Short mmCIF file of C-alpha atoms and ligand atoms in Angstrom, two decimals:
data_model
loop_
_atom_site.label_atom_id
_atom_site.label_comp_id
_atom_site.label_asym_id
_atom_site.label_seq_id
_atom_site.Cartn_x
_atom_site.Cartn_y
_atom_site.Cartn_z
CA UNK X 1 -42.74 1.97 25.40
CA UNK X 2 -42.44 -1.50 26.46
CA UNK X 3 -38.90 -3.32 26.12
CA UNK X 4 -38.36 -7.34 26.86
CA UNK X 5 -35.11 -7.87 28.15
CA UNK X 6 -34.19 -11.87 28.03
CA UNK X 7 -31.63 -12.44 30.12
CA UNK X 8 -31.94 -9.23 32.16
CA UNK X 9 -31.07 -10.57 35.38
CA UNK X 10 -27.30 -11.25 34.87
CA UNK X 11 -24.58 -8.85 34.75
CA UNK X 12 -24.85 -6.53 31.82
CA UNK X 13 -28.67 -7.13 31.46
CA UNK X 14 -29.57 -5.82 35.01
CA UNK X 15 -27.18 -2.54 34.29
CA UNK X 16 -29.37 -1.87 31.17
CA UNK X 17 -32.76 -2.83 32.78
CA UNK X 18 -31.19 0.31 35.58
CA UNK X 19 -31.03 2.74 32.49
CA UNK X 20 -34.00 1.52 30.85
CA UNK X 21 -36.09 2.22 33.62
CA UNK X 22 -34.65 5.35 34.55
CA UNK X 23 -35.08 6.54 30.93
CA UNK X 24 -38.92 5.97 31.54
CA UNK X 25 -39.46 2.85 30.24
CA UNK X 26 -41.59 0.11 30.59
CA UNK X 27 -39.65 -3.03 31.34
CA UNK X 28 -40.20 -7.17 31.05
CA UNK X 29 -37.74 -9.53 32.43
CA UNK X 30 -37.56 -13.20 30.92
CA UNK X 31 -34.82 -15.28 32.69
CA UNK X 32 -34.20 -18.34 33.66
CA UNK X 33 -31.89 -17.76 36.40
CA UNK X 34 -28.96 -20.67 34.96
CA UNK X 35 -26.65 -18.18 35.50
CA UNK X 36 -28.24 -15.09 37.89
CA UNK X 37 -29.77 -14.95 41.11
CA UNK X 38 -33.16 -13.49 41.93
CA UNK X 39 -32.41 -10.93 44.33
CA UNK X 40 -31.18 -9.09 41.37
CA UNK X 41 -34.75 -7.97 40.38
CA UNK X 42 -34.96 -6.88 43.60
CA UNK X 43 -31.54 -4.92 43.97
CA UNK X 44 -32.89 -3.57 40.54
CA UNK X 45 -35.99 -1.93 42.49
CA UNK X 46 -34.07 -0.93 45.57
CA UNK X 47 -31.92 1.31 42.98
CA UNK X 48 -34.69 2.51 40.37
CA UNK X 49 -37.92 2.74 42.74
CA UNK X 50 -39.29 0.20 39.75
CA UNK X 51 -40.02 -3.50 39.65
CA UNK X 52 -39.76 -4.45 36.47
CA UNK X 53 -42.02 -7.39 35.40
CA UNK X 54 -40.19 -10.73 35.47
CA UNK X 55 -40.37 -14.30 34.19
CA UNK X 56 -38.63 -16.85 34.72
CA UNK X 57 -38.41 -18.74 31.54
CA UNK X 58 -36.01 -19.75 29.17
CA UNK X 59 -36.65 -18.15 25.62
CA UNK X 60 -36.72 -21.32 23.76
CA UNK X 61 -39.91 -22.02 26.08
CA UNK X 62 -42.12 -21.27 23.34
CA UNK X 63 -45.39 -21.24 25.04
CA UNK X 64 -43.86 -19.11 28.00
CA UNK X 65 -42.64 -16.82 25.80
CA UNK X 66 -46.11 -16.21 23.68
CA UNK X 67 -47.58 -15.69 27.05
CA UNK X 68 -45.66 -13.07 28.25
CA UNK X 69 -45.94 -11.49 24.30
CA UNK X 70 -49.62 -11.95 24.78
CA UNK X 71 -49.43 -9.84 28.46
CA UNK X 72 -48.00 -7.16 27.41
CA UNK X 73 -47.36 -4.86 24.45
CA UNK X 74 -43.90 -5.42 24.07
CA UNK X 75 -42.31 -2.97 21.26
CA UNK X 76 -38.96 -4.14 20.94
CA UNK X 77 -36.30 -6.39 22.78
CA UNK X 78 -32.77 -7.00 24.31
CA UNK X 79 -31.89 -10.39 23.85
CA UNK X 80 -28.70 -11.02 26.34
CA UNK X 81 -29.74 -14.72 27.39
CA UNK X 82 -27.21 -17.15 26.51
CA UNK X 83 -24.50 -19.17 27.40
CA UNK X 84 -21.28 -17.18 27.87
CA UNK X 85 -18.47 -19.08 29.29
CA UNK X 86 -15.79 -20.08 26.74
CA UNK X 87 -14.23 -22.49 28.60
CA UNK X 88 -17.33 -24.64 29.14
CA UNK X 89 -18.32 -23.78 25.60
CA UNK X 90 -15.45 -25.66 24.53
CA UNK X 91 -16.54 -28.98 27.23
CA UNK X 92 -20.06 -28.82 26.16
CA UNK X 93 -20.66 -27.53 22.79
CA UNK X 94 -24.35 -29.58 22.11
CA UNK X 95 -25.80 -27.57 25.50
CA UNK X 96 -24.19 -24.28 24.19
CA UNK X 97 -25.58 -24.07 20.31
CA UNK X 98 -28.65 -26.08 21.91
CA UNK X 99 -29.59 -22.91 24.29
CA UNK X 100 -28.03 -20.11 22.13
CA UNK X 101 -29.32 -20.86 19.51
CA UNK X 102 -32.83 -22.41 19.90
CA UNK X 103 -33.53 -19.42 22.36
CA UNK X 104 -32.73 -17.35 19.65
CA UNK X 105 -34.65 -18.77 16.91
CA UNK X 106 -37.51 -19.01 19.28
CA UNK X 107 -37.64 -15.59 20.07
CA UNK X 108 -37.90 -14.21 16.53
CA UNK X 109 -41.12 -16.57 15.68
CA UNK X 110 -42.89 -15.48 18.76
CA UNK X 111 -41.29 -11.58 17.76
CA UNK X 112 -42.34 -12.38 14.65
CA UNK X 113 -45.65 -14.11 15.81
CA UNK X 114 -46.89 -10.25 17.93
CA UNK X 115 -45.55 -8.26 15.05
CA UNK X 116 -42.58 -6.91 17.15
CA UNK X 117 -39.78 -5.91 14.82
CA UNK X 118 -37.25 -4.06 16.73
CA UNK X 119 -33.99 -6.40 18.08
CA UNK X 120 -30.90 -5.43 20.19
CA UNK X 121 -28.32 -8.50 20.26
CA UNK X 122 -26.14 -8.82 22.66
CA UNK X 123 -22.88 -9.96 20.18
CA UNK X 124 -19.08 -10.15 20.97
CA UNK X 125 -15.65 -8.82 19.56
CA UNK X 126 -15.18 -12.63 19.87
CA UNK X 127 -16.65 -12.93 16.06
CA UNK X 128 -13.57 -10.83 14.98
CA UNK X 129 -11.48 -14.22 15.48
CA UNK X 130 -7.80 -14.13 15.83
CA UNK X 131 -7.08 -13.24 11.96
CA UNK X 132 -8.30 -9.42 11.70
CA UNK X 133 -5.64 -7.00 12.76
CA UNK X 134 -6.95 -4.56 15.50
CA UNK X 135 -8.14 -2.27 16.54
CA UNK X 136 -11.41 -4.14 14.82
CA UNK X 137 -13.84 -2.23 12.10
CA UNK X 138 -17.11 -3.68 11.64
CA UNK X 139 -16.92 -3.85 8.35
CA UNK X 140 -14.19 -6.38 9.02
CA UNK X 141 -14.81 -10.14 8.18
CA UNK X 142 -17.05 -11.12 11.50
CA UNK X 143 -16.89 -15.45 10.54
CA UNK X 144 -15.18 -17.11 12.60
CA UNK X 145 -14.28 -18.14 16.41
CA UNK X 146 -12.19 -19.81 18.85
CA UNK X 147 -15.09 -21.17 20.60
CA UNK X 148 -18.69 -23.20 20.60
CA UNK X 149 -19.44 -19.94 22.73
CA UNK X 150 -18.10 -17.51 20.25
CA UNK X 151 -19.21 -19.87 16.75
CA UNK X 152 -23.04 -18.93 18.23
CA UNK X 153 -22.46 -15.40 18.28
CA UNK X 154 -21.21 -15.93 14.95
CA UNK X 155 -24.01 -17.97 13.87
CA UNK X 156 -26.67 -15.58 15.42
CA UNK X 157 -25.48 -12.54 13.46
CA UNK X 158 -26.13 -14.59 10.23
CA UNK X 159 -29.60 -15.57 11.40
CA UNK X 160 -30.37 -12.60 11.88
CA UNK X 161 -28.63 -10.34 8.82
CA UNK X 162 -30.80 -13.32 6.64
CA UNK X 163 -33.64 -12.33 8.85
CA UNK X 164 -33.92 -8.72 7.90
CA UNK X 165 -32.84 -9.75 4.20
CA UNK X 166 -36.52 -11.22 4.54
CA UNK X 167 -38.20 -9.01 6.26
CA UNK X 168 -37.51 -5.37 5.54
CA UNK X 169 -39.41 -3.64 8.40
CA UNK X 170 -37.13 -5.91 10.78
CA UNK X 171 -33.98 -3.85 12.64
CA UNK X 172 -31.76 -6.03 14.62
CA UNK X 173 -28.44 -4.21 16.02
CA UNK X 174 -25.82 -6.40 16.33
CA UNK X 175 -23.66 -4.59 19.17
CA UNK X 176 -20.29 -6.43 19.48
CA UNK X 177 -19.04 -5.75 23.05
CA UNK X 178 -15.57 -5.73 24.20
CA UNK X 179 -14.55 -6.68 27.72
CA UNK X 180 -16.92 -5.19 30.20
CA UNK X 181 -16.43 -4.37 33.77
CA UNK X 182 -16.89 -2.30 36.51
CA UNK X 183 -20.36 -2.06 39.08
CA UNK X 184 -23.18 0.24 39.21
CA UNK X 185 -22.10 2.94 41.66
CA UNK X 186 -24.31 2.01 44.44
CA UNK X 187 -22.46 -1.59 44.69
CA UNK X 188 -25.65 -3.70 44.62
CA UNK X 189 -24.90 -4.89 41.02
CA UNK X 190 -21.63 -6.12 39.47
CA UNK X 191 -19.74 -8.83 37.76
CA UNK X 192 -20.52 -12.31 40.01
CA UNK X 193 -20.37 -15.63 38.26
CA UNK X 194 -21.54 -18.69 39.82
CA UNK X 195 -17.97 -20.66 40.79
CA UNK X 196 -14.85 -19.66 40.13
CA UNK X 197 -14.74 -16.73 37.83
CA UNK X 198 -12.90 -17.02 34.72
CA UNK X 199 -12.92 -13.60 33.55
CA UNK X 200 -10.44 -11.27 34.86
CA UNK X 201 -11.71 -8.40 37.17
CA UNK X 202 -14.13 -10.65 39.25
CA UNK X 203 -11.52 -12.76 39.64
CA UNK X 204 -9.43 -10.13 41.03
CA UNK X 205 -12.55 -9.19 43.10
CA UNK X 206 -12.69 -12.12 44.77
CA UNK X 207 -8.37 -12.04 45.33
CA UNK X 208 -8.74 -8.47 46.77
CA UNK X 209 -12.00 -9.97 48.87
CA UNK X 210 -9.53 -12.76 50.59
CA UNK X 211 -11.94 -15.38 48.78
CA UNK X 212 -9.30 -16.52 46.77
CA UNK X 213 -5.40 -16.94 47.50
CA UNK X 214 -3.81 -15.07 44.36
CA UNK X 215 -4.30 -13.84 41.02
CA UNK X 216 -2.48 -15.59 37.77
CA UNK X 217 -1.71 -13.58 35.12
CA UNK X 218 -2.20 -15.92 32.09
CA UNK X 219 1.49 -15.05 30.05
CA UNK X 220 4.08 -12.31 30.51
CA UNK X 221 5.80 -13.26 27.36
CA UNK X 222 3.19 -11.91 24.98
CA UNK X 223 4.29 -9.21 22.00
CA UNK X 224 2.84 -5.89 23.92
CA UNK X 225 4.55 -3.41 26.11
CA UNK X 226 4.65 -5.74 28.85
CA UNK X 227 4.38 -9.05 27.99
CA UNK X 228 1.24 -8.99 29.24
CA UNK X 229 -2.47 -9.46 27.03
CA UNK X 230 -3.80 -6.49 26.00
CA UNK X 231 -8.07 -5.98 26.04
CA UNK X 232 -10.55 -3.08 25.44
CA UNK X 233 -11.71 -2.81 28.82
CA UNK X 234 -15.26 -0.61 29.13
CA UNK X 235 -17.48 0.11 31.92
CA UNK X 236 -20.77 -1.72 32.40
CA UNK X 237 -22.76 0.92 32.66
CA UNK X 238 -21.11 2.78 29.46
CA UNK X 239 -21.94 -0.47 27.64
CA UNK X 240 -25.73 -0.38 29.36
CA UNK X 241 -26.05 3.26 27.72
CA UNK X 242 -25.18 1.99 24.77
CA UNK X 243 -27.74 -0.50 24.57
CA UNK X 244 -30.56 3.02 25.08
CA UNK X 245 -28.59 4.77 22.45
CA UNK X 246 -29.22 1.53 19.90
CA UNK X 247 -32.75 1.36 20.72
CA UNK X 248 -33.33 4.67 19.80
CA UNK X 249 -31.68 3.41 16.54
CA UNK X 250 -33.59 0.66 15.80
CA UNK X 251 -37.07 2.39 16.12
CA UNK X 252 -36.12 5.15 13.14
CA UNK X 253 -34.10 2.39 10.86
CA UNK X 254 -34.44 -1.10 9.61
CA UNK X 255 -31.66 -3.51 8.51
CA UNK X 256 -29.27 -5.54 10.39
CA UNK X 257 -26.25 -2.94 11.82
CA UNK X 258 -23.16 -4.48 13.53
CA UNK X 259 -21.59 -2.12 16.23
CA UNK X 260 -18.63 -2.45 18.32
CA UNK X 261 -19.08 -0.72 21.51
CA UNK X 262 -15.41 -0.15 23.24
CA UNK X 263 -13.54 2.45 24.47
CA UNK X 264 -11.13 2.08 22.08
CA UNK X 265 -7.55 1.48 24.32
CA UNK X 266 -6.14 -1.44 25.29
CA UNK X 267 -5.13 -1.52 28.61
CA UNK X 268 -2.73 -4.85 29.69
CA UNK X 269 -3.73 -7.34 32.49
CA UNK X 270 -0.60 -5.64 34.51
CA UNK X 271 -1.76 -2.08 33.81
CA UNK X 272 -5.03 -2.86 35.19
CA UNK X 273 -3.76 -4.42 38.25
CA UNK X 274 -1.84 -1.16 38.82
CA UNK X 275 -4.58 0.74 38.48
CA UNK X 276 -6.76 -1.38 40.86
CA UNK X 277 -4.29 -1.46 43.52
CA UNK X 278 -3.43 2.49 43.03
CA UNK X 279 -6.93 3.52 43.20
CA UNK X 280 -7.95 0.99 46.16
CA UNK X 281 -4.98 1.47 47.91
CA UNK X 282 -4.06 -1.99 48.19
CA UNK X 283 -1.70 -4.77 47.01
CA UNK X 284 -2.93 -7.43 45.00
CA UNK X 285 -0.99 -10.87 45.62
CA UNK X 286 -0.25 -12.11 42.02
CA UNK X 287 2.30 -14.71 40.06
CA UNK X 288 2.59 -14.46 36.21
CA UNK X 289 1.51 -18.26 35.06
CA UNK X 290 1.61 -19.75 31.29
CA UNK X 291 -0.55 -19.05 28.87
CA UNK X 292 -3.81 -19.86 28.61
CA UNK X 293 -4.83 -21.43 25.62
CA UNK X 294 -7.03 -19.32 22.84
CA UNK X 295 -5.63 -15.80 24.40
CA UNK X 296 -5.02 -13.21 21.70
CA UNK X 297 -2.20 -11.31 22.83
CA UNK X 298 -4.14 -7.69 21.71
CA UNK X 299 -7.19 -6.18 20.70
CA UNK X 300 -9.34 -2.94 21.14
CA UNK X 301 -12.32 -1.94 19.19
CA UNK X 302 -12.23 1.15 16.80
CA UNK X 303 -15.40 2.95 18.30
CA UNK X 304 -15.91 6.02 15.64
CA UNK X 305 -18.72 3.59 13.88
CA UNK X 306 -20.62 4.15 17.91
CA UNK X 307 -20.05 7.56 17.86
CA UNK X 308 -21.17 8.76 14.53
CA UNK X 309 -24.26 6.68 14.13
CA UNK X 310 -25.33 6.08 17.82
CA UNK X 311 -23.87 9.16 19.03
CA UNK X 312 -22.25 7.10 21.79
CA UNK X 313 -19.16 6.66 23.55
CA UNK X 314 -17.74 5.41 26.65
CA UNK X 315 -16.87 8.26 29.48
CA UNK X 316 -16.16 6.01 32.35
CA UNK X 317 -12.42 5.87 33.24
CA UNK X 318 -9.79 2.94 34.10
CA UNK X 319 -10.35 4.40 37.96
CA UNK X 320 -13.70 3.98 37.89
CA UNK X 321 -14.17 0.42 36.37
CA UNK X 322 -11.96 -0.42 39.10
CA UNK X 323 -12.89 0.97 41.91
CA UNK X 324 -16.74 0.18 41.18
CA UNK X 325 -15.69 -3.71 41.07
CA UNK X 326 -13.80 -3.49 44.49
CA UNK X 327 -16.86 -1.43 45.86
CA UNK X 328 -19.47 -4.51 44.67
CA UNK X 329 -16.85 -7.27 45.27
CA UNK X 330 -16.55 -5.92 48.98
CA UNK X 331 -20.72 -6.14 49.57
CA UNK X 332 -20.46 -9.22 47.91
CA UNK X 333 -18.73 -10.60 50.50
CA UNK X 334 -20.72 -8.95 53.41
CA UNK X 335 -23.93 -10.81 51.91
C1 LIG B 401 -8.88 -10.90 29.88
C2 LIG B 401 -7.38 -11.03 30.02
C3 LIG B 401 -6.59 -13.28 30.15
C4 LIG B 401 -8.31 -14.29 34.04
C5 LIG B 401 -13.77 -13.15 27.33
C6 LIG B 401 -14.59 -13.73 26.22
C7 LIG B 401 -15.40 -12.63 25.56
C8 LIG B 401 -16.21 -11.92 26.60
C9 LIG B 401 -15.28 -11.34 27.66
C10 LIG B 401 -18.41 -12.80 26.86
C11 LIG B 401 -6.82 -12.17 29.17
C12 LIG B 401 -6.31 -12.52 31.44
C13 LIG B 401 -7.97 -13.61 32.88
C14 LIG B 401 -7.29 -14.64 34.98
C15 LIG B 401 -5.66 -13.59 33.55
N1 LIG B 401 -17.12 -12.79 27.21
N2 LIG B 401 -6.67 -13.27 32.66
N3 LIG B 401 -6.00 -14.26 34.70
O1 LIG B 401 -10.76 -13.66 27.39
O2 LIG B 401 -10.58 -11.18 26.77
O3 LIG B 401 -12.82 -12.29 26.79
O4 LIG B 401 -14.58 -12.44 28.24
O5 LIG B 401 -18.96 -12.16 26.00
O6 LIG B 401 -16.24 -13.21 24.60
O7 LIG B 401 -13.72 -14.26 25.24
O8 LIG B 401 -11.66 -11.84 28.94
O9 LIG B 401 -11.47 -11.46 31.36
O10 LIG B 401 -11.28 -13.84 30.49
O11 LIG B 401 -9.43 -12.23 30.09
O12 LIG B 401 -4.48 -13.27 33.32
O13 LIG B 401 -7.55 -15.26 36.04
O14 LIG B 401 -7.08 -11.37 31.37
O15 LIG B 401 -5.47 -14.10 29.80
O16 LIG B 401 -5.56 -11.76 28.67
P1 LIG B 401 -11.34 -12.28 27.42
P2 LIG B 401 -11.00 -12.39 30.30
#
């Protein structure tokens, strides 16, 4: 079976090209490389003994796209590509629902176009919005955002619930991540943004590395244990699993399914610290700052929807997201 992966060069796409190839299948990369490097594909190969195919075109290319439909017979697809950054959501909102969206809508007439009607989405506990109280059911109102970034998750789940509405044989799974980190064991794939990172664990990658000075914790005087923001914090390659276990879904169901894949904890930005210095043996130089605007002090995902219907759930530990990002953030460096 043949699986297009759009966007399958960045961070969690290249984990779940790993597992998709190592499952046995056949795999086709579209990417445009705004935010991934191409030595991926080839890290990708060094760790599978695979090259997946790869293009590198944006999906609202239309014409690219129908060619690489028209090259292969692709059964279902992965769509990660997208803008992801909040923070330059909220700078440049026209470029964000401009490529989020278009890609998307592109996609499913070219899907629609080569009679391929089986869609993973690569969604966000960011649709949950700061109203719900946690930990988050999907069956929990999923309509609003604090950001451009987040409003086009938002906005894609509704195209595509009305798509299946309208077409009956269409599955899309709607798989609402929490925070991922963590590095595929063998340290040639991880978490490594262009710039300065403004998610948490590369940025304490890069601290760790001696790239940058010190981390700030955003607020100590939050609500929680210990003043401190409190996230559902999964492994990458947990969260690449789970992307196998929902395309096994989609091929025996049809219907648009929302899914929140988390371990279902929240761990504090101090607790993780801890644990990344305990398990790396090191100190982390760190000051606790103000807050930064649109934090939530607290969420984590309940998970039991995963479980029951995917039969998934994550089984990588707080020791081993860490100590997997110091592992890739140290060959970072060395490249
Ligand atoms: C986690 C915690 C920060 C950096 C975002 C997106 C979400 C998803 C994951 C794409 C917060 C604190 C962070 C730093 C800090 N992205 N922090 N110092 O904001 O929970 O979620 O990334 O899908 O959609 O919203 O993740 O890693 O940015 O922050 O103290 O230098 O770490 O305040 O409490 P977040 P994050």
């Amino acid at each position: 079976m043949t699986v297009l992966v759009t966007g399958g060069a960045g961070y969690i796409g290249s984990h779940t090209v790993v597992e998709l190839l190592n499952a046995g299948y056949e795999v086709v990369i579209v990417d445009d490389l705004s935010n991934a490097k191409a030595d991926v594909i080839d890290r990708i190969q060094t760790i599978t003994g695979k090259s997946p195919a790869f293009h590198p075109i944006n999906c609202a290319d239309k014409g690219g796209l129908c060619n690489v439909f028209r090259s292969y017979n692709i059964n279902a697809v992965i769509h990660f590509a997208g803008f992801k950054a909040v923070g330059e959501s909220v700078k440049k909102p026209l470029e964000y629902y401009r490529n989020n969206l278009d890609s998307t809508l592109t996609l499913l007439e070219v899907m629609e176009a080569f009679d391929c009607h089986k869609l993973v989405f690569s969604s966000s506990a960011t649709v949950y919005g700061p109203n719900n109280p946690h930990p988050y059911r999907e069956e929990m109102p999923a309509i609003q955002s604090s950001s451009p970034y987040g409003w086009t998750k938002v906005m894609i789940e509704r195209i595509l619930t009305d798509y299946c509405t309208a077409h009956p044989e269409f599955s899309a799974i709607l798989l609402r991540y929490f925070n991922p980190i963590g590095a595929h064991k063998s340290g040639l794939l991880g978490d490594d943004p262009n710039g300065i990172p403004n998610n948490l664990m590369p940025y304490i990658g890069r601290v760790a590395a001696g790239q940058l000075e010190k981390l700030t914790i955003f607020g100590g005087d939050y609500e929680t244990p210990d003043g401190t923001c409190q996230r559902d914090y999964l492994h990458v390659v947990d969260l690449a699993i789970g992307h196998l276990k929902a395309l096994e879904y989609a091929q025996n169901n049809s219907g648009a399914e929302a899914i929140n894949l988390g371990t279902g904890n929240g761990i504090s930005v101090l607790e993780l610290v801890t644990a990344f210095e305990k398990v790396n043996n090191m100190k982390l130089p760190y000051e606790i700052g103000p807050r930064r605007d649109g934090d939530l002090p607290a969420f984590w995902a309940d998970a039991t929807k995963a479980k029951e219907l995917l039969g998934w759930e994550a089984t990588h530990t707080v020791e081993d997201m860490c100590k997997s990002s110091w592992e890739f953030a140290k060959k970072s460096k060395e490249s």
